[in-house]
mmCIF file of C-alpha atoms in Angstrom:
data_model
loop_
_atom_site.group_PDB
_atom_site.id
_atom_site.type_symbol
_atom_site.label_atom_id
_atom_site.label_comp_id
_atom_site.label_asym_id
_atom_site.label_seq_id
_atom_site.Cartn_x
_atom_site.Cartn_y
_atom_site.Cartn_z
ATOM 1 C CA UNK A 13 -9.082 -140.314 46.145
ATOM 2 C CA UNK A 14 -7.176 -138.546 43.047
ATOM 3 C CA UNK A 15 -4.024 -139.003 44.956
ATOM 4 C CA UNK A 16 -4.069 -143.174 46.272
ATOM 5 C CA UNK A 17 -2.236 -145.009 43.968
ATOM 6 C CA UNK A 18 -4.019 -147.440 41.779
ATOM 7 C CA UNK A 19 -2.560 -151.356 41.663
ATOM 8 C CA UNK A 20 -3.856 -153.643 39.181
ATOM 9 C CA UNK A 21 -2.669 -157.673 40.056
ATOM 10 C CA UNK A 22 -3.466 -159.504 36.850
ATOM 11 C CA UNK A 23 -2.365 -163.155 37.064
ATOM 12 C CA UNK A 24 -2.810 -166.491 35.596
ATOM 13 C CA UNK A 25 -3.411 -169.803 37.862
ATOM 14 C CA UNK A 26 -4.907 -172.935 37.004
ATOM 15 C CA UNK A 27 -4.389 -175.295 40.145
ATOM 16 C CA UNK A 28 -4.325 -172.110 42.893
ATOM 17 C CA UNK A 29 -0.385 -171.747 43.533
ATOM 18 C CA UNK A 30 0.019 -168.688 41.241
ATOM 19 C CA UNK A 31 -3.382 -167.207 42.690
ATOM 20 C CA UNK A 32 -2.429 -167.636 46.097
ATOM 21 C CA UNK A 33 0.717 -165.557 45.449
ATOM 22 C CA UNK A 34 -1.882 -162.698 43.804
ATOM 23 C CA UNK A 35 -3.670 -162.707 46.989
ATOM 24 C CA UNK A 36 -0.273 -161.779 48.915
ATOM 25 C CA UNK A 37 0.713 -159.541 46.459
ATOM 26 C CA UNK A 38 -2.769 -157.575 46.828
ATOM 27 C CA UNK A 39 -2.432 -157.799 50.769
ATOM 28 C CA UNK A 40 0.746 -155.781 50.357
ATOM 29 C CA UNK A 41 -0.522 -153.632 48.145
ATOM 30 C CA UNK A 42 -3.742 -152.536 50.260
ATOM 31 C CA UNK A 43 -1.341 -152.394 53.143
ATOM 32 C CA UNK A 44 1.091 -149.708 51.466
ATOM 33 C CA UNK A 45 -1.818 -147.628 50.837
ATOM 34 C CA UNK A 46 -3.341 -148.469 47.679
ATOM 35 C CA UNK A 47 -7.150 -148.995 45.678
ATOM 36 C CA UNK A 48 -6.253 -152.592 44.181
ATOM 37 C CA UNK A 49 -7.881 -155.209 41.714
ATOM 38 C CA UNK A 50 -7.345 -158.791 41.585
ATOM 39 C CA UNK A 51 -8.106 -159.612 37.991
ATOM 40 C CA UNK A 52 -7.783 -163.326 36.637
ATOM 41 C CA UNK A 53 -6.577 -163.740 32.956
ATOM 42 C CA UNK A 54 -9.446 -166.067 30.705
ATOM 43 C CA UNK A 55 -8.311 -169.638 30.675
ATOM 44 C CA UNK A 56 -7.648 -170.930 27.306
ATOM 45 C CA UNK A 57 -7.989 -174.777 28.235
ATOM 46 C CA UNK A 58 -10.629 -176.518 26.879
ATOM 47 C CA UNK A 59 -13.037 -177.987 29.880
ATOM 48 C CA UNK A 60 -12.553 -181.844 29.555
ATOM 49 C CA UNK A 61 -8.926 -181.342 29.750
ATOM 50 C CA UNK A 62 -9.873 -178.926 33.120
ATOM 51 C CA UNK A 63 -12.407 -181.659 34.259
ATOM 52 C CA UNK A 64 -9.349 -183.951 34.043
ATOM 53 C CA UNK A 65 -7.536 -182.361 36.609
ATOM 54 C CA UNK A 66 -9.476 -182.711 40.152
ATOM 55 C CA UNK A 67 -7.376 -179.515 41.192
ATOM 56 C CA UNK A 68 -7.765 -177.470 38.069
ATOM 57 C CA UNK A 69 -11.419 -177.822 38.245
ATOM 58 C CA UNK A 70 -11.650 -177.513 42.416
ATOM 59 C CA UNK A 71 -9.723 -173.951 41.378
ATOM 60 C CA UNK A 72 -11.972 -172.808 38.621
ATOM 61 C CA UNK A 73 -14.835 -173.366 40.923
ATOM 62 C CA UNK A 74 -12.897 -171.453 43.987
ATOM 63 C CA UNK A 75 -12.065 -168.532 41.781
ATOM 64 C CA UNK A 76 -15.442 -167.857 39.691
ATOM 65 C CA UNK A 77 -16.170 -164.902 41.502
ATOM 66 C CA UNK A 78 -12.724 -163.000 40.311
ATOM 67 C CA UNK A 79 -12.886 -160.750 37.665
ATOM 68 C CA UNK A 80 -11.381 -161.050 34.105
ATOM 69 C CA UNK A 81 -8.985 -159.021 33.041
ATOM 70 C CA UNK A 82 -9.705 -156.170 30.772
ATOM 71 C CA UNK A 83 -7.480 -154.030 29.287
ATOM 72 C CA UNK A 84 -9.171 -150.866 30.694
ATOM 73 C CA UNK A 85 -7.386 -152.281 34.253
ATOM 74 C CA UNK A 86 -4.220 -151.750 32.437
ATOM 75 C CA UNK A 87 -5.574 -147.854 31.574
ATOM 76 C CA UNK A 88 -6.647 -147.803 35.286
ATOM 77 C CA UNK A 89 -3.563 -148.807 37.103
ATOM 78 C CA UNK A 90 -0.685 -147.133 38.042
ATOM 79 C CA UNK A 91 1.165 -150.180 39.295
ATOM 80 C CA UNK A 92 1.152 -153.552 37.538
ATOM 81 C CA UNK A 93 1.950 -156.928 38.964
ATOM 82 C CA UNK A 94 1.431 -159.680 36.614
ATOM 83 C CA UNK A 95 1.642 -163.622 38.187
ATOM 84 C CA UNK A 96 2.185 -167.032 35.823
ATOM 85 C CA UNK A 97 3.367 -170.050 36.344
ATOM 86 C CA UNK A 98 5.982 -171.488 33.654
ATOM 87 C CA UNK A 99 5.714 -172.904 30.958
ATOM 88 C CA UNK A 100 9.436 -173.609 29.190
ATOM 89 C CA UNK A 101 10.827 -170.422 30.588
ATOM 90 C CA UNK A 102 8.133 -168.207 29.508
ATOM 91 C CA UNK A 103 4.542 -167.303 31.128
ATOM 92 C CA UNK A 104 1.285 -169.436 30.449
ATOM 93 C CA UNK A 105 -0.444 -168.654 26.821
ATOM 94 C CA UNK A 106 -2.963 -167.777 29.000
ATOM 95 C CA UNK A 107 -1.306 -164.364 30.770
ATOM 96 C CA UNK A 108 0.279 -163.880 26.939
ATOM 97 C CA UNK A 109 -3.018 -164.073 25.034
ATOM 98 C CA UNK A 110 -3.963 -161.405 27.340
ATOM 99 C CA UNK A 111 -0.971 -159.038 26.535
ATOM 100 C CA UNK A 112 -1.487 -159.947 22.859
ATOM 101 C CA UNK A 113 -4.697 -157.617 23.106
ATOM 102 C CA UNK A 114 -2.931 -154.362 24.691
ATOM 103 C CA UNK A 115 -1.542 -153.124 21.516
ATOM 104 C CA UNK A 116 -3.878 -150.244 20.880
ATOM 105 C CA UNK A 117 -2.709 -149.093 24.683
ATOM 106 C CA UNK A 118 0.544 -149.737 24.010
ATOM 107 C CA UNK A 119 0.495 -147.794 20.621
ATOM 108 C CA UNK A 120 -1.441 -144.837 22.620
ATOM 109 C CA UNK A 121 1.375 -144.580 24.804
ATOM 110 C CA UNK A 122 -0.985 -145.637 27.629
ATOM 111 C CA UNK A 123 0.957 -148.219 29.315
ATOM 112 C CA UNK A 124 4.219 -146.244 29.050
ATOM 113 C CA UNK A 125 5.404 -144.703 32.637
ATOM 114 C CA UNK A 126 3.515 -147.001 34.891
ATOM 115 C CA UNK A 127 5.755 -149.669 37.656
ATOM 116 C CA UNK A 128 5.611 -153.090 36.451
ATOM 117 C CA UNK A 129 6.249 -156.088 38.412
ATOM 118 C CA UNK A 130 5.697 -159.706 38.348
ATOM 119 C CA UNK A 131 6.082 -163.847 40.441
ATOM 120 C CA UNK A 132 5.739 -167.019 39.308
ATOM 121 C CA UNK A 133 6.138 -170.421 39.967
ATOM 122 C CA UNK A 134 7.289 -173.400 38.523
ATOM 123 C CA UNK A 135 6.655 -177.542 39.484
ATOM 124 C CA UNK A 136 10.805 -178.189 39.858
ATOM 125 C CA UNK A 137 13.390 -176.787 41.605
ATOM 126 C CA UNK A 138 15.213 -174.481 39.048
ATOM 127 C CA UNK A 139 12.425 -174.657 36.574
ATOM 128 C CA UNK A 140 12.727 -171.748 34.927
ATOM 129 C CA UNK A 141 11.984 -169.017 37.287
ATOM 130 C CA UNK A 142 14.013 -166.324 36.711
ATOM 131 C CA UNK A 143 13.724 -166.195 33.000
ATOM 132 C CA UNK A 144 10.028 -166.549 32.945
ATOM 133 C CA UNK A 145 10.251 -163.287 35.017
ATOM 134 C CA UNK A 146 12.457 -161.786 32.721
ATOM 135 C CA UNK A 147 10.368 -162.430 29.875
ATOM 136 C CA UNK A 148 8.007 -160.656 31.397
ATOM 137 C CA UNK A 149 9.626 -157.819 31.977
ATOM 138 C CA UNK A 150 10.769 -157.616 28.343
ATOM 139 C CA UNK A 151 6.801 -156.734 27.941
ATOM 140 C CA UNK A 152 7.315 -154.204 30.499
ATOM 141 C CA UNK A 153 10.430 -152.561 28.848
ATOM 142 C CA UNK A 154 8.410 -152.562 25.328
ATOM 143 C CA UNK A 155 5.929 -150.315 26.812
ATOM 144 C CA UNK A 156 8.097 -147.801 27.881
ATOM 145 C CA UNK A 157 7.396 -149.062 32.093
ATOM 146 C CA UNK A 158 9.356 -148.855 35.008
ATOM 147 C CA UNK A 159 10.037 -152.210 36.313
ATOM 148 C CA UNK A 160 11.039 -152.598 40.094
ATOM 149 C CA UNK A 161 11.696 -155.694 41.443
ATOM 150 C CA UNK A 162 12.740 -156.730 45.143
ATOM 151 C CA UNK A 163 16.575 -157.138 44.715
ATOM 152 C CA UNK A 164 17.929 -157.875 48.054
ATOM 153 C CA UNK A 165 16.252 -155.272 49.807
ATOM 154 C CA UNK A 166 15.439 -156.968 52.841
ATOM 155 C CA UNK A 167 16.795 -159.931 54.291
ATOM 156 C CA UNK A 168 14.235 -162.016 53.910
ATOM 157 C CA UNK A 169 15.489 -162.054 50.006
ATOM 158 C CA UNK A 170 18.688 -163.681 51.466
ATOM 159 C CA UNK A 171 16.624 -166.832 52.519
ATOM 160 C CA UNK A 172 14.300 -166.420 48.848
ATOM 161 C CA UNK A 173 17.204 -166.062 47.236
ATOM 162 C CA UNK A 174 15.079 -164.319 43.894
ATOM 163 C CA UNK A 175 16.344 -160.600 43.043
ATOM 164 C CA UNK A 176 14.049 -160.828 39.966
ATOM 165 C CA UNK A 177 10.732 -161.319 41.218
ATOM 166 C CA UNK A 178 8.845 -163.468 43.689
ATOM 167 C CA UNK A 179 8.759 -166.956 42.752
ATOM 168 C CA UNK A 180 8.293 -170.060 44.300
ATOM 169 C CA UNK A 181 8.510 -174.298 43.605
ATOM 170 C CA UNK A 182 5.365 -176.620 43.785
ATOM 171 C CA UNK A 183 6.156 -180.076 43.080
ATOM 172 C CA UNK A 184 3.683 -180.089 40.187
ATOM 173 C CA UNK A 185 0.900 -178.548 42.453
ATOM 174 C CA UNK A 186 1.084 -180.741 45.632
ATOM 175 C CA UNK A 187 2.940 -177.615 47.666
ATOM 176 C CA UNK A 188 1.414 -174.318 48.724
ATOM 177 C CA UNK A 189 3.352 -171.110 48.589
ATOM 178 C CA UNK A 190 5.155 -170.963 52.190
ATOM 179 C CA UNK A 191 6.111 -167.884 53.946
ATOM 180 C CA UNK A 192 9.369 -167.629 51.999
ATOM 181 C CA UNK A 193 7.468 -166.813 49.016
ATOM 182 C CA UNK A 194 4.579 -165.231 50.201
ATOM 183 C CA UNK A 195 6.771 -163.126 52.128
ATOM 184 C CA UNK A 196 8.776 -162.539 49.126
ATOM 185 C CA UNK A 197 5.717 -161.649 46.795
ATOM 186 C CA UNK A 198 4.094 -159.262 49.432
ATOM 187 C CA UNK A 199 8.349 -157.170 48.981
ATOM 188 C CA UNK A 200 7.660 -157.445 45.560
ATOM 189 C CA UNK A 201 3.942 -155.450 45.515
ATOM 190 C CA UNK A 202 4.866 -153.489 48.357
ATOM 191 C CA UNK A 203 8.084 -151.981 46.919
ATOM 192 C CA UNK A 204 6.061 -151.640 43.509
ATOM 193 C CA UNK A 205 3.279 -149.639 44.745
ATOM 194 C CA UNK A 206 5.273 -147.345 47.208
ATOM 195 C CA UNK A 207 7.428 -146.492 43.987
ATOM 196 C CA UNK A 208 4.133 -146.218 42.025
ATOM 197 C CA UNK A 209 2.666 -143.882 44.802
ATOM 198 C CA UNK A 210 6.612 -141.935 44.392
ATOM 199 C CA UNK A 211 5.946 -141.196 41.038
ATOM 200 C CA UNK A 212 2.281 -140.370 40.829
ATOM 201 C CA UNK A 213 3.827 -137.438 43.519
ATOM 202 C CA UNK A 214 5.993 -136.239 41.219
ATOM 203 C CA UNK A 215 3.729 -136.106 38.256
ATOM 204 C CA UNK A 216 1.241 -134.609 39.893
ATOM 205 C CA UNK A 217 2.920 -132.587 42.123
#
């Protein structure tokens, strides 16, 4: 359909947290009405240091079915959620090698006037959430995007406690996303793509 807005979820993950979060954020999405692809950034890593890792590897192997990103699912979408885990405040290299290759869309003026979200996750407590999200968005606001985030919108954001973005604290990989933050990352796509689906209407209407 011409008129179902289009969500892209492009995320990085190498031991699953940041990948389970993707797979809230696309529930939501799906839920709220829109065609959505889950799209996987390439990992960078080379595969002894992977095969080190008995969860890095056990999540390659889970996850070799999901698509790479392209940047043609940038063209395609008219809602973006992007998902990394930190590293020192900012996203993975992975998620930003990917970026690195938009600039022909960027310099078309395709990636201007689309929503923008993001989550992530960090192994401490106070880890460097918030401005890993917010050096995400600063992407966003280079390419001209709208960038909605959950605020405190609902009161489940009370308990989250995140206005930025979902985001949620592993212990270095030993604890799943709980409902906090998968409740908090399904607000996040879900406010996203109804405001994506607001705008398409008024473009093409």
């Amino acid at each position: 359909m011409d008129g179902q807005v289009k969500v892209a979820v492009i995320y990085y993950s190498a031991t699953g947290i940041t990948y389970q979060m993707a797979q809230s954020a696309v529930e939501a999405a799906e839920e709220a009405g829109a065609e959505v692809r889950l799209r996987k950034v390439r990992e960078l890593a080379p595969d002894e240091a992977i095969r080190s890792n008995s969860g890095w590897q056990a999540h390659r192997l889970e996850t070799q079915d999901v698509m790479e990103a392209q940047p043609d699912d940038l063209s395609w979408a008219d809602v973006i959620i992007m998902g990394s885990p930190t590293r020192y405040g900012m996203i993975a290299a992975q998620l930003k090698q990917f970026i690195d290759t938009t600039g022909p869309l960027w310099a078309a003026g395709v990636l201007a006037d689309k929503v923008y979200s993001g989550f992530t996750s960090t192994a401490t407590s106070h880890g460097g959430q918030e401005a890993t999200l917010l050096s995400l968005y600063t992407v966003f606001y280079h390419w001209g995007g709208v960038v909605v985030t959950p605020g405190y919108t609902d009161p489940s954001q009370f308990v989250a406690g995140n206005p930025y973005g979902a985001s949620h604290t592993s212990n270095n990989g030993e604890v799943a996303p709980d409902q906090v933050a998968l409740t908090a990352t399904a607000l996040t796509a879900k406010r996203a793509t109804l405001m994506g689906a607001a705008l398409k209407r008024g473009m093409t209407g």
